[in-house]
Short mmCIF file of C-alpha atoms in Angstrom, two decimals:
data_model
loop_
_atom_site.label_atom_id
_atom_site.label_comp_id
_atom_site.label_asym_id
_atom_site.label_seq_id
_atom_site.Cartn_x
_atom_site.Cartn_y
_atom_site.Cartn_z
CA UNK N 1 -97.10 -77.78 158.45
CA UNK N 2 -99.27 -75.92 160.47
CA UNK N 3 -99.92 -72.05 158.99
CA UNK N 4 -101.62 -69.06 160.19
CA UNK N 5 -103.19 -66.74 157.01
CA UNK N 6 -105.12 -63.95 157.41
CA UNK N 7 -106.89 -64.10 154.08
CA UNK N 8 -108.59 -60.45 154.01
CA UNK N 9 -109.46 -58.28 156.96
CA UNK N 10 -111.02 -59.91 160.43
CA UNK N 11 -110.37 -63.17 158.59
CA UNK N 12 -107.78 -65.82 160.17
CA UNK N 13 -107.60 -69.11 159.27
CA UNK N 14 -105.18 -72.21 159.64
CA UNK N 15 -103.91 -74.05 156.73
CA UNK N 16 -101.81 -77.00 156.34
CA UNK N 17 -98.91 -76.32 153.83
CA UNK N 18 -96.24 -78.00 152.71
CA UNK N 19 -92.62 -77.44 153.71
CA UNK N 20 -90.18 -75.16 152.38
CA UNK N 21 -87.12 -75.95 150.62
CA UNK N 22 -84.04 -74.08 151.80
CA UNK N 23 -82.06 -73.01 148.76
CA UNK N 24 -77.90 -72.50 149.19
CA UNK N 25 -77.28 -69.30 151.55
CA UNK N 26 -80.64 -69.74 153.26
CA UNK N 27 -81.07 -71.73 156.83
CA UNK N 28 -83.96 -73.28 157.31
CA UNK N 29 -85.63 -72.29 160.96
CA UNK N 30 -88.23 -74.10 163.19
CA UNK N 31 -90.41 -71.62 164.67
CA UNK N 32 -91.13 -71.86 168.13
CA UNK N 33 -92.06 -68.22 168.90
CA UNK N 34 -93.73 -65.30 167.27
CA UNK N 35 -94.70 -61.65 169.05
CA UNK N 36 -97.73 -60.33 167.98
CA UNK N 37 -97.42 -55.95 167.63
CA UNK N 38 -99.12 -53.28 166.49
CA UNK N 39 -98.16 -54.03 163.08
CA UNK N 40 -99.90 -57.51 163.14
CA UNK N 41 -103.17 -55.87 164.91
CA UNK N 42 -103.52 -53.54 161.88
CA UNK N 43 -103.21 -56.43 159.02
CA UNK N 44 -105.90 -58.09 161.43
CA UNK N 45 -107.95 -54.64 161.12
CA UNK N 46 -107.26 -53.75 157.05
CA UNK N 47 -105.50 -50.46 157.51
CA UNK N 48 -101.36 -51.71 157.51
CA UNK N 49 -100.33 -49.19 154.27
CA UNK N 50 -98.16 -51.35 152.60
CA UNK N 51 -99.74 -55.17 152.56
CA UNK N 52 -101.65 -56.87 150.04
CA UNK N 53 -104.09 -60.32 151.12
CA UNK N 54 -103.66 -63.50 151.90
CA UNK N 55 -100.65 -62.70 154.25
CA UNK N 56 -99.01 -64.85 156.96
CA UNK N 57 -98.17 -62.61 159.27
CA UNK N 58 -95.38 -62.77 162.34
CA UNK N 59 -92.30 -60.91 162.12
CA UNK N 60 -91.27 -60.64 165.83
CA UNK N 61 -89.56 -64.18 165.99
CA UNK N 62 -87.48 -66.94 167.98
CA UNK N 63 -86.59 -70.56 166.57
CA UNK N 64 -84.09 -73.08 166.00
CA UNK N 65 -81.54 -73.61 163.09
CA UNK N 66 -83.04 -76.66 161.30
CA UNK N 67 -81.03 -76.68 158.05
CA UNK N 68 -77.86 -74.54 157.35
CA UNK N 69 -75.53 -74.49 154.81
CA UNK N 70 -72.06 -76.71 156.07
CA UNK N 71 -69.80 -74.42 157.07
CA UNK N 72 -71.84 -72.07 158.29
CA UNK N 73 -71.36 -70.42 161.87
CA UNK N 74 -74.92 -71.22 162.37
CA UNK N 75 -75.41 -74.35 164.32
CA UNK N 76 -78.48 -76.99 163.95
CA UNK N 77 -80.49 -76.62 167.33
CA UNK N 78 -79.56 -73.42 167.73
CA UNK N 79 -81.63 -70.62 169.56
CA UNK N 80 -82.07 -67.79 167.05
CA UNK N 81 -84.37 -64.20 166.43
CA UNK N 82 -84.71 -62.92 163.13
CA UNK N 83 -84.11 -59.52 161.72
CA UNK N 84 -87.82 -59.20 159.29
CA UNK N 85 -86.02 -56.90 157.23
CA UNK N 86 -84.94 -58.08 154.32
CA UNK N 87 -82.95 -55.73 151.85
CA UNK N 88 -82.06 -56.02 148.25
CA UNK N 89 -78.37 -54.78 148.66
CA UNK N 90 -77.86 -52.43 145.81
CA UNK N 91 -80.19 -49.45 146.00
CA UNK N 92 -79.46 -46.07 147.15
CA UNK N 93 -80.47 -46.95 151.24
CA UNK N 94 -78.22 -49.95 151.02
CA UNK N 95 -75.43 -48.34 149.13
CA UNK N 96 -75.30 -46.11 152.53
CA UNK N 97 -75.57 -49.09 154.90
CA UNK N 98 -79.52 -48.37 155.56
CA UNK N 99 -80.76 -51.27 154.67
CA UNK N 100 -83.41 -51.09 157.36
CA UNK N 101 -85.27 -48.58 154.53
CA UNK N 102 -84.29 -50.30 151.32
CA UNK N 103 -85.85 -49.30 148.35
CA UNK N 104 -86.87 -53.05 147.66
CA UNK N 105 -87.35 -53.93 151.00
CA UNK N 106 -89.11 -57.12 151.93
CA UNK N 107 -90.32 -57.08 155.33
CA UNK N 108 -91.53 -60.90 156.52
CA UNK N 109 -95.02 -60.60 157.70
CA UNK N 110 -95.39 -57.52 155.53
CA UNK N 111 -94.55 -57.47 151.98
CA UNK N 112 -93.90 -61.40 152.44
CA UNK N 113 -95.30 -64.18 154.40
CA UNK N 114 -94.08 -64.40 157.56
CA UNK N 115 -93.77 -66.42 160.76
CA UNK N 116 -96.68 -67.93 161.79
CA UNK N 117 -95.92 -71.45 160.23
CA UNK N 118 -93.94 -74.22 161.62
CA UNK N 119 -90.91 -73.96 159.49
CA UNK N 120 -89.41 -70.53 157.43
CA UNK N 121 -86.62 -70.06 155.19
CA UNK N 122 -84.69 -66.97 155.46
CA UNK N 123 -81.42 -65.34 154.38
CA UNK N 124 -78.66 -66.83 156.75
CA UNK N 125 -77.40 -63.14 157.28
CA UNK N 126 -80.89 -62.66 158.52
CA UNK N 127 -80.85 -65.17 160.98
CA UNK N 128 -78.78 -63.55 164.57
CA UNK N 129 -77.99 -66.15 167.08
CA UNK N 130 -79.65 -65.24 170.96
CA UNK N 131 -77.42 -67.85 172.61
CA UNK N 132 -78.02 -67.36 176.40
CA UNK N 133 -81.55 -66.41 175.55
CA UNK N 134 -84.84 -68.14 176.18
CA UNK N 135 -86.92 -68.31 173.33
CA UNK N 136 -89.97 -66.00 174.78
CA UNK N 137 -86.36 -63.28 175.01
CA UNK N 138 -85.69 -64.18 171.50
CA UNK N 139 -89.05 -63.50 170.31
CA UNK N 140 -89.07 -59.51 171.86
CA UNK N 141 -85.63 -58.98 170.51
CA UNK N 142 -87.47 -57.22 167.26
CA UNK N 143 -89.73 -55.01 168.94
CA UNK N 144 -87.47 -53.76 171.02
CA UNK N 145 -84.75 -53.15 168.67
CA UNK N 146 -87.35 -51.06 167.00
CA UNK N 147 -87.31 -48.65 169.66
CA UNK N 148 -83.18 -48.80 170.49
CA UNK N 149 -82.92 -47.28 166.34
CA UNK N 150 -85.48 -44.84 166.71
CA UNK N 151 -83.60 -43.74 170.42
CA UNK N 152 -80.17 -43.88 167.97
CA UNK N 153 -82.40 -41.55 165.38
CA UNK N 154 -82.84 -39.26 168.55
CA UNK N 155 -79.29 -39.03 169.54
CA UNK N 156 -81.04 -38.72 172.83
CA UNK N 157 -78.09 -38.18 175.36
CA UNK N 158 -78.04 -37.58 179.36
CA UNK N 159 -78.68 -33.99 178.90
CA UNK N 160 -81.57 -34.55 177.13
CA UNK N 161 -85.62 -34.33 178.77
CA UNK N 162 -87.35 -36.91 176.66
CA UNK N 163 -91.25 -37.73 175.97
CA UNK N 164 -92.63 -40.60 173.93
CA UNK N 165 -96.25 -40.73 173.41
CA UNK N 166 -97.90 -44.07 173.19
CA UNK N 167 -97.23 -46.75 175.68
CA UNK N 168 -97.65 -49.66 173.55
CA UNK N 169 -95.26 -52.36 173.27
CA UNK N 170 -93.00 -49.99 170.86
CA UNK N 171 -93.14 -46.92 173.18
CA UNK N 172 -92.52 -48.61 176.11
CA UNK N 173 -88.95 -49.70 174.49
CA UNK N 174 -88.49 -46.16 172.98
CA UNK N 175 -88.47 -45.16 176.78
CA UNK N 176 -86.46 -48.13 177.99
CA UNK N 177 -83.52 -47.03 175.74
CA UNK N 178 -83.70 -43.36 176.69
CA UNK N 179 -84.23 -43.88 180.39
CA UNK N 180 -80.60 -46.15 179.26
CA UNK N 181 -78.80 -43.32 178.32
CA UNK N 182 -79.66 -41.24 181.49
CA UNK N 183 -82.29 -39.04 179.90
CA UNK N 184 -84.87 -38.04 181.88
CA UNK N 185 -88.23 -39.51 180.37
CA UNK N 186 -91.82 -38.84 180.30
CA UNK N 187 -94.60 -41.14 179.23
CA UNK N 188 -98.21 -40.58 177.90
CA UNK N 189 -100.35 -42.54 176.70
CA UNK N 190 -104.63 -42.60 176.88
CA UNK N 191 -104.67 -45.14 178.90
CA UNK N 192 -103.77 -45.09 182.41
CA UNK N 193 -103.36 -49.09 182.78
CA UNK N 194 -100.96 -48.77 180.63
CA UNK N 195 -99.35 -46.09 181.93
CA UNK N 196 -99.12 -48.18 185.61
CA UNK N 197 -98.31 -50.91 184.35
CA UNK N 198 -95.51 -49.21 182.80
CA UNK N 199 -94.53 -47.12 186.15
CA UNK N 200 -95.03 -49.80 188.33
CA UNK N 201 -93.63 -52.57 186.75
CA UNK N 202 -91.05 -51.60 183.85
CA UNK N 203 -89.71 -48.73 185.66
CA UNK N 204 -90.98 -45.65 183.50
CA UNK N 205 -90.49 -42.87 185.97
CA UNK N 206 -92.35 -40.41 184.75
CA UNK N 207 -96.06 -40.93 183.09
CA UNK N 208 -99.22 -39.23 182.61
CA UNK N 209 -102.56 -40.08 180.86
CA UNK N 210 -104.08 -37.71 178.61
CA UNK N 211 -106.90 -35.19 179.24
CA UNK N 212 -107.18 -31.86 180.80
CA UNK N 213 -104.23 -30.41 181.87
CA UNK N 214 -102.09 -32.40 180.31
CA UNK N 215 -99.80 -29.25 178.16
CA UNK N 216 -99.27 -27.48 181.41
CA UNK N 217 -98.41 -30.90 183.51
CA UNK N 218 -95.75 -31.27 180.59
CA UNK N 219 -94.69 -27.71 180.89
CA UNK N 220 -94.04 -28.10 184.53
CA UNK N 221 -92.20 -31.38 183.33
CA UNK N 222 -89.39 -29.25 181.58
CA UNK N 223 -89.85 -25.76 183.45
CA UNK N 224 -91.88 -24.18 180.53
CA UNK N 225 -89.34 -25.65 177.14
CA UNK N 226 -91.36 -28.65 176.73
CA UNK N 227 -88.87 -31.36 175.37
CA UNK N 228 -85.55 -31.93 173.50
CA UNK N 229 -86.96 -35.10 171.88
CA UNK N 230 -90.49 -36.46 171.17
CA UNK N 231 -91.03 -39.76 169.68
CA UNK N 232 -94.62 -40.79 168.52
CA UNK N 233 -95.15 -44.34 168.91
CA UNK N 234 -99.11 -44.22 168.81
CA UNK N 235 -99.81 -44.86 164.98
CA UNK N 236 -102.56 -42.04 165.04
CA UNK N 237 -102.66 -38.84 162.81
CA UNK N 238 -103.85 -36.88 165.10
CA UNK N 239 -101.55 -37.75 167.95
CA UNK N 240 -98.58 -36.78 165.48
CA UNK N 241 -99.58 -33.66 164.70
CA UNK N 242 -100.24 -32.71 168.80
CA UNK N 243 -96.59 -34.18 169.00
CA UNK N 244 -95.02 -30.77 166.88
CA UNK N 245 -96.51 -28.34 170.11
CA UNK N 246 -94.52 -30.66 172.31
CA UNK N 247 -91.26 -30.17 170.82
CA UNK N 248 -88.99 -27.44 172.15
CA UNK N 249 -86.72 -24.94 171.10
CA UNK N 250 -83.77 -26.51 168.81
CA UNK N 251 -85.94 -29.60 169.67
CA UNK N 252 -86.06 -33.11 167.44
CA UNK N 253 -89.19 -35.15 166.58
CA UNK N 254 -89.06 -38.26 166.10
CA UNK N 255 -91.87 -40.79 164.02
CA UNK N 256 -91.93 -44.37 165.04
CA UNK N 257 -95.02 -45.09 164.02
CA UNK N 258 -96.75 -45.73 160.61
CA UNK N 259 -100.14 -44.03 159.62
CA UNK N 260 -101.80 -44.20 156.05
CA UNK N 261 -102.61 -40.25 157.07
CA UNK N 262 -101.16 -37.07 155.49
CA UNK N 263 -99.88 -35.28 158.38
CA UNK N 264 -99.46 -31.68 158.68
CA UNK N 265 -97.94 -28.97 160.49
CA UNK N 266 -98.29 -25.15 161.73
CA UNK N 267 -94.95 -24.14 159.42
CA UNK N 268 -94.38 -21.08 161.75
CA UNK N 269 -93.88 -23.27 164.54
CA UNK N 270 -91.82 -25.75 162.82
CA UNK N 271 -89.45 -23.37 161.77
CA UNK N 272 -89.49 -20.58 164.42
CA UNK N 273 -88.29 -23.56 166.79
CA UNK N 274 -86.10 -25.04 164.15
CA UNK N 275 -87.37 -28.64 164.72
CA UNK N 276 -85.76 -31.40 163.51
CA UNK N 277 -87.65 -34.29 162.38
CA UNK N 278 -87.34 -37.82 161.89
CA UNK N 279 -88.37 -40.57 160.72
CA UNK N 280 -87.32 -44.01 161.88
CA UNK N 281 -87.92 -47.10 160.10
CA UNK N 282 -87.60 -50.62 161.49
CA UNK N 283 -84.05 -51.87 163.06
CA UNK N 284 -80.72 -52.99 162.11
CA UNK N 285 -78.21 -55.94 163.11
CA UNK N 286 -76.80 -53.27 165.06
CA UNK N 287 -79.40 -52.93 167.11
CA UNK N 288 -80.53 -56.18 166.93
CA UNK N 289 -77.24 -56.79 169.31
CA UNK N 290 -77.62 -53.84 171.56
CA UNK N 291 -80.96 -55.51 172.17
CA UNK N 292 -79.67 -59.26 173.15
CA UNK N 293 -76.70 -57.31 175.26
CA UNK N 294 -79.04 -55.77 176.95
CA UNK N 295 -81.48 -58.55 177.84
CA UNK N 296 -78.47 -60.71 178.63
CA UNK N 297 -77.06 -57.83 180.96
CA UNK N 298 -80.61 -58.25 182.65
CA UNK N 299 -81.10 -54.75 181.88
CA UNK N 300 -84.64 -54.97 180.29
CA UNK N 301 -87.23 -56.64 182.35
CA UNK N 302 -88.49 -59.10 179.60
CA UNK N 303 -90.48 -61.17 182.07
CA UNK N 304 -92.54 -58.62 182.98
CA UNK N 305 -92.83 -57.14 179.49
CA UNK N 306 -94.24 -60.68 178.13
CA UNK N 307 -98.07 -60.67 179.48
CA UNK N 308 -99.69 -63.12 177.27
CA UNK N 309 -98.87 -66.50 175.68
CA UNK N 310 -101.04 -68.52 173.78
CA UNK N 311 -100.49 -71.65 171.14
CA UNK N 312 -100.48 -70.25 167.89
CA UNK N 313 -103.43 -72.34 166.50
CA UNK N 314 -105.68 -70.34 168.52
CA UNK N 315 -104.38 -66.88 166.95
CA UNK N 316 -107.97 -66.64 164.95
CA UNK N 317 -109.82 -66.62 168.27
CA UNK N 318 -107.19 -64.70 170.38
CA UNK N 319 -106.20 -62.29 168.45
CA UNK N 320 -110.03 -60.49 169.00
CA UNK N 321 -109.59 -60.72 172.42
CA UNK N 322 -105.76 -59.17 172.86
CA UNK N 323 -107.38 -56.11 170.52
CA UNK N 324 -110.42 -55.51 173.02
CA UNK N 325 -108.03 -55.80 175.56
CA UNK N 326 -105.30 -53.70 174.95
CA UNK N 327 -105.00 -51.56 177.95
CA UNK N 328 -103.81 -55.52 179.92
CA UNK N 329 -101.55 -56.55 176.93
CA UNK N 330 -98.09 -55.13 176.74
CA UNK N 331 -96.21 -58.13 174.71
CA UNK N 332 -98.69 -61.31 173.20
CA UNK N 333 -96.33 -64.34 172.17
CA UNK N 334 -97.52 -67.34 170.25
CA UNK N 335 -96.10 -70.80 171.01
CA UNK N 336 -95.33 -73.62 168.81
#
């Protein structure tokens, strides 16, 4: 079968591999789908903190149940996503049903080969059924469930004024699931086609690129508080640390993204405004499900957040191009 490896940094090549054997409590899954995220972009680039080469990437993915144990509610032919996240089941996390930050955790694409292959054996409890889905909606399922748990990290509520910086494919679904639970949302991001593509055509009411004037446009925002909740979905250092001035009062602060950075903090602001933070760490069946509800509802405009698909054979040659091209890609999806 067909296999995409990235064998060391800027280094992608396709291999022909054999097929796996599913063992008993594992269904075997044709892949017909894979997102490509920030995640994949940084194995691509060398600086993803916890990955060791060759990798085959793809965690963001949509199939059909090949092989399945009998008896299974699982059916052969039968559209499916994936939850990546893979936990061991008996360490302290999963002990407190968090097994989206398991000690052991084995993320596909990650800390294990992924995706981008024709065929992939996973846990069957790992496998969630997307019935009533196309497979392009089964394949954006992850990335946006990523954002629902960090918006269920927030606790965001109606009351709350909102701001998630970074308008990648991550923020953008941070600020779908606020702008769901009637919070009033601001979006920045550096750059502005981004930002109008996200106004214009996912419905993010409020953005703003950065640069001068940006603290007192978001003062104005939130008559001089600044905001209940920040999330940082921009996987730079430095745009975490800018987050903390953004946070108000009794405010929480939220950290979607991963950096390999040691980030740090005025501690007399931290504590004079007796900021929460957060992290939040991948996704969970539960919202997993919140996710397909909500693309089923026709809720999240998955259409318009898909703006590139290519056959995944050509991922060595496309990949370049989605990375110089960021500011036009929202969600990349490979085809099989």
């Amino acid at each position: 079968m067909k296999t995409v490896v990235c064998e060391k940094p800027f280094a992608l090549a396709i291999e022909d591999r054999p097929l796996p054997q599913r063992k008993p409590g594992e269904a075997k899954i044709r892949i017909r789908r894979v997102g490509l995220c920030g995640t994949d972009y940084h194995i691509f680039a060398g600086n993803q903190p916890f990955l060791a080469y060759p990798r085959v990437m793809g965690h963001e993915l949509a199939g059909e149940v090949a092989e399945v144990d009998a008896g299974s509610p699982l059916q052969v032919g039968q559209v499916v996503t994936i939850n990546p996240y893979l936990p061991c089941g008996t360490c302290v996390a999963c002990r407190k049903d968090k097994p989206n930050c398991c000690v052991n955790i084995q993320v596909l694409g990650v800390h294990i080969d992924g995706g981008m292959t024709e065929f992939l054996c996973v846990p069957a409890d790992a496998v969630i059924p997307a019935d009533g889905l196309s497979l392009d909606q089964a394949a954006m399922v992850e990335f946006l469930a990523v954002g629902a748990h960090a918006v269920r990290r927030g606790a965001v509520t109606e009351q709350d004024r909102v701001l998630v910086v970074g308008a990648g494919p991550i923020g953008i679904g941070v600020a779908l699931f606020c702008q769901f639970t009637g919070a009033a949302v601001t979006l920045i991001d550096t750059s502005s086609e981004r930002l109008d593509y996200a106004h214009l055509k996912v419905g993010i009411k409020h953005v703003r690129a950065l640069g001068e004037g940006l603290p007192d446009f978001l003062k104005a925002q939130t008559n001089g508080d600044f905001f209940d909740v920040v999330f940082d979905a921009t996987g730079s250092g430095q745009a975490i640390e800018k987050g903390f001035s953004y946070v108000a009062h009794g405010g929480r602060y939220v950290l979607v993204s991963v950096v390999k950075n040691t980030i740090s903090f005025s501690d007399p602001e931290f504590h004079k405004r007796e900021t929460t933070l957060l992290g939040s760490r991948n996704a969970t069946k539960e919202d997993f499900d919140h996710v397909i509800s909500k693309i089923r509802s026709g809720e999240i405009p998955s259409r318009i957040l898909n703006t590139h698909n290519f056959d995944l054979t050509d991922t060595p040659v496309v990949i370049k191009e989605l990375i110089e091209n960021q500011g036009k890609v929202l969600k990349a999806i490979a085809n099989l």
